[in-house]
mmCIF file of C-alpha atoms in Angstrom:
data_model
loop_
_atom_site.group_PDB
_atom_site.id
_atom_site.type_symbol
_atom_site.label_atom_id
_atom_site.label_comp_id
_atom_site.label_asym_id
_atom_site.label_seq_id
_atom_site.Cartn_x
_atom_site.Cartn_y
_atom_site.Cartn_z
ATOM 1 C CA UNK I 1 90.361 95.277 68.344
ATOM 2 C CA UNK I 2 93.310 93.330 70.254
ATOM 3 C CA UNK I 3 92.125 92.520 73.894
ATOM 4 C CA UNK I 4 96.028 93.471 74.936
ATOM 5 C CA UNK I 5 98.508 96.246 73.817
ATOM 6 C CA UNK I 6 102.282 96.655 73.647
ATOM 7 C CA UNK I 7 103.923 99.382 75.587
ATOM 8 C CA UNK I 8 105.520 100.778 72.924
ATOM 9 C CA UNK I 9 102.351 100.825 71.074
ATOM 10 C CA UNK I 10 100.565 102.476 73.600
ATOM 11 C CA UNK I 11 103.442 104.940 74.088
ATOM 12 C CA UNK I 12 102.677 105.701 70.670
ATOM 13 C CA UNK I 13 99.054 106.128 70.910
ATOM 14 C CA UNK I 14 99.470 108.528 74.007
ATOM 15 C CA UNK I 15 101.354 110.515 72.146
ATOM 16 C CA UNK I 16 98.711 111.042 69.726
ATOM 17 C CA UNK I 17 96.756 113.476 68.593
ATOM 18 C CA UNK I 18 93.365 111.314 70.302
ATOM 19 C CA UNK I 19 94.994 109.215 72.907
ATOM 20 C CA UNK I 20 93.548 107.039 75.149
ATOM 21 C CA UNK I 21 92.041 107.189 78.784
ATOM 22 C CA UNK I 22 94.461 105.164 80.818
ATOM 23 C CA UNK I 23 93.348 103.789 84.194
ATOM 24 C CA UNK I 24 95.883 102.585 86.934
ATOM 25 C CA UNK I 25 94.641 99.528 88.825
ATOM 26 C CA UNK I 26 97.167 98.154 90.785
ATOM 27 C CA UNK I 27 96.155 95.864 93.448
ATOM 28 C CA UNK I 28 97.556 93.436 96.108
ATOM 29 C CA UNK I 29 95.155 89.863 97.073
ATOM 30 C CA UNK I 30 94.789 90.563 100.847
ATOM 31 C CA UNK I 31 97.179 93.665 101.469
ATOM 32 C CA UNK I 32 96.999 97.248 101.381
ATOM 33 C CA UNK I 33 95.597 99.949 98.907
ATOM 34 C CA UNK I 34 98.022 100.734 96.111
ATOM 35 C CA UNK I 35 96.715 104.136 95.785
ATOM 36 C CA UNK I 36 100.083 105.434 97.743
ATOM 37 C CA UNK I 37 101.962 103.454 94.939
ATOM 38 C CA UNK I 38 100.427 105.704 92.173
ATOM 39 C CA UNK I 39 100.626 108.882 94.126
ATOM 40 C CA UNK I 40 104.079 108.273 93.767
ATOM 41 C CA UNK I 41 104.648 107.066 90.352
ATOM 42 C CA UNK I 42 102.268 106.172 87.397
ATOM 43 C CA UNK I 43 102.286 106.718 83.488
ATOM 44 C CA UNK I 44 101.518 109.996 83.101
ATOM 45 C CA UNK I 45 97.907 110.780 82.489
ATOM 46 C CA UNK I 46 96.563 107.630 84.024
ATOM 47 C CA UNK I 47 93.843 108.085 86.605
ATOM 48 C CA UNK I 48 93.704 105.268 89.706
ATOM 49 C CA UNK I 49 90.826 103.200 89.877
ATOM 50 C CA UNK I 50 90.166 101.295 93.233
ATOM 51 C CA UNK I 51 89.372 97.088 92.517
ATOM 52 C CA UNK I 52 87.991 96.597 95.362
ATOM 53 C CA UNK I 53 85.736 99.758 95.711
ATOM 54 C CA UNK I 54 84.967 100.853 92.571
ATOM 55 C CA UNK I 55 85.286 97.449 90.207
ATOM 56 C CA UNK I 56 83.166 94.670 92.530
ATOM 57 C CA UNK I 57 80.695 95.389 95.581
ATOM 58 C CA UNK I 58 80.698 94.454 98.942
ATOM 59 C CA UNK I 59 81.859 91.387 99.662
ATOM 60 C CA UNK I 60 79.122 88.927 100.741
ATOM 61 C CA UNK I 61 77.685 85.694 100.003
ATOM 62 C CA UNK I 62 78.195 86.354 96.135
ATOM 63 C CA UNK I 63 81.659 85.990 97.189
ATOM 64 C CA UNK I 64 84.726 88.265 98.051
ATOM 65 C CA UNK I 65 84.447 90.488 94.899
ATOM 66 C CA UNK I 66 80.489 90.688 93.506
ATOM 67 C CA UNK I 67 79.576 92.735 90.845
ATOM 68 C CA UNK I 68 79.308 96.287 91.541
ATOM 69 C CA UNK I 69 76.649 98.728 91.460
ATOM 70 C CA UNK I 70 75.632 98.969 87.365
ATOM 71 C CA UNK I 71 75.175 102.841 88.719
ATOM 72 C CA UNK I 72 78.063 102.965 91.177
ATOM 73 C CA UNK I 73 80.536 101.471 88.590
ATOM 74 C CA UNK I 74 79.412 103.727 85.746
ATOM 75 C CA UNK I 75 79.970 106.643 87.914
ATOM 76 C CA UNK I 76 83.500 105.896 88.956
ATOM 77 C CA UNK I 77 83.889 105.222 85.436
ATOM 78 C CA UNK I 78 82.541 108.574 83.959
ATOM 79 C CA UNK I 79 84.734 110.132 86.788
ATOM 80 C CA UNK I 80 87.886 108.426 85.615
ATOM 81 C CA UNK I 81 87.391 110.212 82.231
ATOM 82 C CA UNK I 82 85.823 107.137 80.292
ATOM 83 C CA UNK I 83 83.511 106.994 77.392
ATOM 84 C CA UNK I 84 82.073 105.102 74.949
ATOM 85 C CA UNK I 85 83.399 106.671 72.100
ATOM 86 C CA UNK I 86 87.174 106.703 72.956
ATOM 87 C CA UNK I 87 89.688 103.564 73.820
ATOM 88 C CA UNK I 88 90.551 102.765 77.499
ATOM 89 C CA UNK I 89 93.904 101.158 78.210
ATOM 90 C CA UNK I 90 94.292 99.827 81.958
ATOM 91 C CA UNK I 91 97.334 98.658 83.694
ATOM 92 C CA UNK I 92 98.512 97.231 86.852
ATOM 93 C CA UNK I 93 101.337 96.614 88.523
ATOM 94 C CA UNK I 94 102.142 93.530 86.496
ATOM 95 C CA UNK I 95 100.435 90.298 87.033
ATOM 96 C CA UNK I 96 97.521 91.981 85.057
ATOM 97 C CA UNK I 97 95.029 90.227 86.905
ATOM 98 C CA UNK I 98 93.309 93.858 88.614
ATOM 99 C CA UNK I 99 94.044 94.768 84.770
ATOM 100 C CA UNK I 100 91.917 91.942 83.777
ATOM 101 C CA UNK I 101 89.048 92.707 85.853
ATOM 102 C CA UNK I 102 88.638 96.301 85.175
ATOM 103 C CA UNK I 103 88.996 94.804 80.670
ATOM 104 C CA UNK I 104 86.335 92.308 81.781
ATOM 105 C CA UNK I 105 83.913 94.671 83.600
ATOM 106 C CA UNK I 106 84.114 97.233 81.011
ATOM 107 C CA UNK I 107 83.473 94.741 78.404
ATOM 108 C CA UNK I 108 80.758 93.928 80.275
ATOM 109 C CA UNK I 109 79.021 96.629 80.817
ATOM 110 C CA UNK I 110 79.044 97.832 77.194
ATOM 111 C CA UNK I 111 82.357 99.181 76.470
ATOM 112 C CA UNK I 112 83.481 98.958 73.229
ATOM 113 C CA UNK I 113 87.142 99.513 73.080
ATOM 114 C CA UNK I 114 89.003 98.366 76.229
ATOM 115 C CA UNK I 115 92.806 96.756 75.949
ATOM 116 C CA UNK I 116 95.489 95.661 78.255
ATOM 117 C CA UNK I 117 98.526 97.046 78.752
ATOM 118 C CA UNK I 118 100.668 93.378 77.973
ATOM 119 C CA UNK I 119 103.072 92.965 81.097
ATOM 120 C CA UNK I 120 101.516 96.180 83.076
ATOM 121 C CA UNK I 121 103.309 98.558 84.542
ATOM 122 C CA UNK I 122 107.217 96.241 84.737
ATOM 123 C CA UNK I 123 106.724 96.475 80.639
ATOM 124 C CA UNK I 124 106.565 100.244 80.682
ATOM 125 C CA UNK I 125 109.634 102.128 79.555
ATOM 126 C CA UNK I 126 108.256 105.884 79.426
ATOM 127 C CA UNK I 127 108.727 108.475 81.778
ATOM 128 C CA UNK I 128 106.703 108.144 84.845
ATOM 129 C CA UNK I 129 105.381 111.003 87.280
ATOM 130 C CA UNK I 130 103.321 111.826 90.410
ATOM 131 C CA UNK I 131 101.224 114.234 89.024
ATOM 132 C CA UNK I 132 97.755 113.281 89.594
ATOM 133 C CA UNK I 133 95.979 114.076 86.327
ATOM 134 C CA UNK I 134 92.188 115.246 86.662
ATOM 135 C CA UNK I 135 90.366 114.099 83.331
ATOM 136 C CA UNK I 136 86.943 115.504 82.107
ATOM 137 C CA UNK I 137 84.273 114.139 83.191
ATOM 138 C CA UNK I 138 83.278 110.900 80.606
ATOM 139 C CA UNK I 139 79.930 109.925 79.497
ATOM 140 C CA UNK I 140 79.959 105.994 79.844
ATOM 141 C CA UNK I 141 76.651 104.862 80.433
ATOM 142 C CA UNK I 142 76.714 100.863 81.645
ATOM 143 C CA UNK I 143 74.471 98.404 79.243
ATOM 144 C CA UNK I 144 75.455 95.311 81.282
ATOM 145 C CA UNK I 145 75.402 91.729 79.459
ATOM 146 C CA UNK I 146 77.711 92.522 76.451
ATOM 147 C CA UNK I 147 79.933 89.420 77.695
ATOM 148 C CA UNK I 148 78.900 86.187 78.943
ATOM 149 C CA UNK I 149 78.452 86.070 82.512
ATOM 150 C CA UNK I 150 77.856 82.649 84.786
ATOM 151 C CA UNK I 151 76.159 82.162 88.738
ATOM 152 C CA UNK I 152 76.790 79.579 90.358
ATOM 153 C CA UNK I 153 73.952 77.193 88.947
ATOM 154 C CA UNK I 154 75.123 77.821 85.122
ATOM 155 C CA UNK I 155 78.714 77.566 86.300
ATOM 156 C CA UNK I 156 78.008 74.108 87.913
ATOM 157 C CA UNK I 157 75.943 73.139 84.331
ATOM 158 C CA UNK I 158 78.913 74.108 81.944
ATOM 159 C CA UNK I 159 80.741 71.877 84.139
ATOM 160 C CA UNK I 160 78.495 68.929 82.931
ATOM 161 C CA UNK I 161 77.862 70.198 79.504
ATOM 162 C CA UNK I 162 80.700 72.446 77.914
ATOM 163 C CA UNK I 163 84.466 73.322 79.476
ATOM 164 C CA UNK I 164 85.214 75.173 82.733
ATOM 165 C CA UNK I 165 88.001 76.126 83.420
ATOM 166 C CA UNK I 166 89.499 76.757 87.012
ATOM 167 C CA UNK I 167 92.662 79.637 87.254
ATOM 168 C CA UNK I 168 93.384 78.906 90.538
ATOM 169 C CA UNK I 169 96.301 77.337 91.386
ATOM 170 C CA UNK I 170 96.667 73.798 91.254
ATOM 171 C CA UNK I 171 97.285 72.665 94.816
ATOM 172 C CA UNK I 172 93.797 75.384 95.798
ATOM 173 C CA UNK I 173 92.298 73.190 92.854
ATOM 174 C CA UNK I 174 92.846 69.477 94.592
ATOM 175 C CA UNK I 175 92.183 71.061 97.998
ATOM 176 C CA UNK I 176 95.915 70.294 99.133
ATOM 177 C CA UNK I 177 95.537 74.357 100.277
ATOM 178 C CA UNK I 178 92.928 76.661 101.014
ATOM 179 C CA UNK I 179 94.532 80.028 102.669
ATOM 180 C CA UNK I 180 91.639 82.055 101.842
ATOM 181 C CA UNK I 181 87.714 80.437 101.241
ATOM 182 C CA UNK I 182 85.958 78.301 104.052
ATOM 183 C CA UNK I 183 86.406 74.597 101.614
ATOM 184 C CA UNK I 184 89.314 73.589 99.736
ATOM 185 C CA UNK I 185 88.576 71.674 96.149
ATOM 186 C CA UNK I 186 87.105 72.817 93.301
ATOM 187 C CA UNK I 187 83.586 72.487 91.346
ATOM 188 C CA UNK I 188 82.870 69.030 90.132
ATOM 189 C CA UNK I 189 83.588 68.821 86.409
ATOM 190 C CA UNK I 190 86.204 72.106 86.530
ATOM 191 C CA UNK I 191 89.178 70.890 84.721
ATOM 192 C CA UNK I 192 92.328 72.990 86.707
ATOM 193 C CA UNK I 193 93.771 75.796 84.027
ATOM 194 C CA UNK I 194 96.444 77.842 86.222
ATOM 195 C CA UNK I 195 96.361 81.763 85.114
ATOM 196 C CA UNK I 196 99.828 81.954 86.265
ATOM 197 C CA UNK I 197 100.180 79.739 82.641
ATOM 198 C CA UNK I 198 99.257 81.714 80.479
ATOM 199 C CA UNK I 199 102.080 84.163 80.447
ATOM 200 C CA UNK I 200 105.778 83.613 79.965
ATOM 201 C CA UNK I 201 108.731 84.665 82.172
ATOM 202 C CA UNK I 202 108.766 88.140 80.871
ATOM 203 C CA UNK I 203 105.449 88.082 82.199
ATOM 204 C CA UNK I 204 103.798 89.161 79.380
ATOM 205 C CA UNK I 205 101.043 87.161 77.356
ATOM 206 C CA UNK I 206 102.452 83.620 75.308
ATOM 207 C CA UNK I 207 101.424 83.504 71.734
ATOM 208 C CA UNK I 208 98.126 83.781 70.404
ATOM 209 C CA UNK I 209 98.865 80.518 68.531
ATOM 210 C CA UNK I 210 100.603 78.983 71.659
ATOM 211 C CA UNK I 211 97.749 79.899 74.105
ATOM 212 C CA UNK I 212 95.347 78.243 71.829
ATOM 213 C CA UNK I 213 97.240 74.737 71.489
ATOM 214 C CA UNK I 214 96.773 75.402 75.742
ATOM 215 C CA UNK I 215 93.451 75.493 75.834
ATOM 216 C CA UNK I 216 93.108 72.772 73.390
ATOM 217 C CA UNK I 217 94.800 70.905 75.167
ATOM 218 C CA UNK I 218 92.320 71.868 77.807
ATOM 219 C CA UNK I 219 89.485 70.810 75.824
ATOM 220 C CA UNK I 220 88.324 73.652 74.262
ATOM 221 C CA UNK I 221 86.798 72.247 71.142
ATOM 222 C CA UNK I 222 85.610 74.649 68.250
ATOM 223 C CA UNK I 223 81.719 73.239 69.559
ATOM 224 C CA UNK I 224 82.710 73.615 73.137
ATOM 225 C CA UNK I 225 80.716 76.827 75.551
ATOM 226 C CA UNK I 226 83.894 77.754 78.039
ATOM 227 C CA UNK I 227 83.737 79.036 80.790
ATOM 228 C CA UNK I 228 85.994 80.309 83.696
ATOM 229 C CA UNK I 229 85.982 80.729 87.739
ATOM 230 C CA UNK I 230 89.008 81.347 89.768
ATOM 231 C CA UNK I 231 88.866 82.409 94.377
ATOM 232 C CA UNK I 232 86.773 85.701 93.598
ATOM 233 C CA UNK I 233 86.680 86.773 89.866
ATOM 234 C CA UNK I 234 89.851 88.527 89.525
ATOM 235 C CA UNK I 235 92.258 85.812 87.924
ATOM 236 C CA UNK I 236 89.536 84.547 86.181
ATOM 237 C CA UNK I 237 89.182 87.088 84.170
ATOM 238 C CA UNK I 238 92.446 86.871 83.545
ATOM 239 C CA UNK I 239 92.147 83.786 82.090
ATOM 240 C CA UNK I 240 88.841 84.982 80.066
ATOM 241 C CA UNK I 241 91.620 87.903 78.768
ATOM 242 C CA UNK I 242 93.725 84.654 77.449
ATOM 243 C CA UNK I 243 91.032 83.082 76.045
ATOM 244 C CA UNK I 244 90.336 86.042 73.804
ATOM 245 C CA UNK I 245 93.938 86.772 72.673
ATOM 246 C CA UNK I 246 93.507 82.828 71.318
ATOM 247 C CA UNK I 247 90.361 84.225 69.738
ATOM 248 C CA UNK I 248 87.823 81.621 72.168
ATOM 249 C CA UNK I 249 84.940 83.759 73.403
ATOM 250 C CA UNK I 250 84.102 82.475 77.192
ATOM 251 C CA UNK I 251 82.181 83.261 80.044
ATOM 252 C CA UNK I 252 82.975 84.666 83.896
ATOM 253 C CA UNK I 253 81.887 82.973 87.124
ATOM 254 C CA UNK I 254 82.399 86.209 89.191
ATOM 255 C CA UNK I 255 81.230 84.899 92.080
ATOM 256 C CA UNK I 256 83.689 82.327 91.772
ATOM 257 C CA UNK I 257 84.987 79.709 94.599
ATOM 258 C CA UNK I 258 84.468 82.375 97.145
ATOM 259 C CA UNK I 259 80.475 82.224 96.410
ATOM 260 C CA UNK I 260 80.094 78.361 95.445
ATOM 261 C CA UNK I 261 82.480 77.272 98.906
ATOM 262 C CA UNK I 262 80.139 79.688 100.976
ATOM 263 C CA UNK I 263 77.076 77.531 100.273
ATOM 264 C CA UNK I 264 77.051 74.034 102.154
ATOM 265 C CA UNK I 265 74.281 72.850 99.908
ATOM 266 C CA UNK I 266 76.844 73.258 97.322
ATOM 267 C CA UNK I 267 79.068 69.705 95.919
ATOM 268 C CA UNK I 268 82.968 69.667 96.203
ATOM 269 C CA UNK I 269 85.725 67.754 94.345
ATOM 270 C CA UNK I 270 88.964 67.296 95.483
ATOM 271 C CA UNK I 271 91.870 65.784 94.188
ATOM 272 C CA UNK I 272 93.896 66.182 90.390
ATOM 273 C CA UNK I 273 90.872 64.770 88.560
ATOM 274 C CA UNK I 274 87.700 66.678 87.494
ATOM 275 C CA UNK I 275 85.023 64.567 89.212
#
């Protein structure tokens, strides 16, 4: 199935006779809680699912957004309305990077039918309302390891062996800027591959043909393992999302720069080159 979805396609499928669960995940980098956002407008039938407490755990020395809870997750998950056996569709409010995370943990964890609403919540051009919806309980049961998943040691290996990829943007890839993590610069060997590229002005997704002359470009060889990090493992999946629309299967450094600039013992690169 197609890692992304129209929003006239999903209006369509919501007004089917078996639509699917739709989860909300809007989500700011460093501000406050959309949650007052949906109260006041979502797609109707769409349940709001927290990023930062319910899709990565306590941020730490695995970085600013860890894996969650395997128990915790599948939990919020079941409570959302979610299931094995029936499609999720999740939105945000545009950028689709929250979006990207919640496709990439599902995926993860076993799901077998998760898309993303192309464009988020901007594309939509339904009705919207404020009625909070409250789904049946779902019976999604987490079997982690369905998608590839780096640490910091296989992320720093691909490096030197395959492709990775950094989404960050390009002047928190040389070091020029670090607003957030304690060391600007990225891991030696990353080759800088800005998320904000992979979509057009609409926002929505480029080309599944035009994405893949990208990441050729890249150096994503037919024989080449890919792999992608980003600040904390939010636009990276974003860029994993990408990568599957162009039909290349790759691999998530959650922990991302947030883990890897945490540890001293850890090499940095700075500058436009890889090395």
């Amino acid at each position: 199935m197609n890692a992304i979805i129209s929003a006239s396609d999903l209006a369509g499928e919501l007004a089917g006779p078996r639509p699917p669960v739709l989860l909300d995940v809007r989500w700011q980098l460093g501000g406050p809680n959309l949650r007052p956002e949906y109260d006041r407008a979502h797609i109707p039938g769409a349940v709001f699912v927290d990023l930062d407490a319910e899709l990565a755990g306590p941020a730490g020395s695995g970085g600013r957004h860890p894996l969650p809870d395997t128990g915790a997750f599948g939990a919020a998950m079941r409570a959302a309305g979610v299931s094995a056996d029936r499609p999720v569709v999740v939105y945000d409010g545009g950028l689709n990077w929250a979006a990207a995370r919640a496709w990439w943990l599902l995926g993860w964890a076993g799901h077998p039918s998760v898309r993303v609403l192309d464009g988020g919540l901007e594309a939509w051009e339904g009705p919207l309302t404020a009625e909070v919806p409250e789904p049946a309980p779902g019976t999604f049961e987490p079997a982690p390891g369905a998608l590839p998943l780096l640490d910091a040691d296989g992320a720093a290996e691909l490096a030197r062996t395959g492709l990775l990829l950094d989404a960050r943007a390009a002047e928190r890839y040389r070091g020029d800027v670090e607003p957030i993590d304690p060391v600007g610069g990225h891991i030696p060997g990353a080759v800088s591959a800005p998320t904000t590229e992979n979509v057009a002005e609409s926002g929505r997704f480029r080309s599944a043909a035009e994405l893949a002359d990208r990441f050729k470009g890249l150096g994503a060889r037919p024989d080449a393992e890919v792999g992608v990090y980003c600040g904390s493992g939010v636009s990276g999946a974003h860029e994993v999302l990408a990568l599957a629309v162009a039909g290349i299967p790759a691999a998530l450094y959650v922990g991302s720069w947030s883990e890897w600039s945490r540890d001293g013992s850890r090499p940095v690169a700075t500058g436009p080159d890889p090395r």
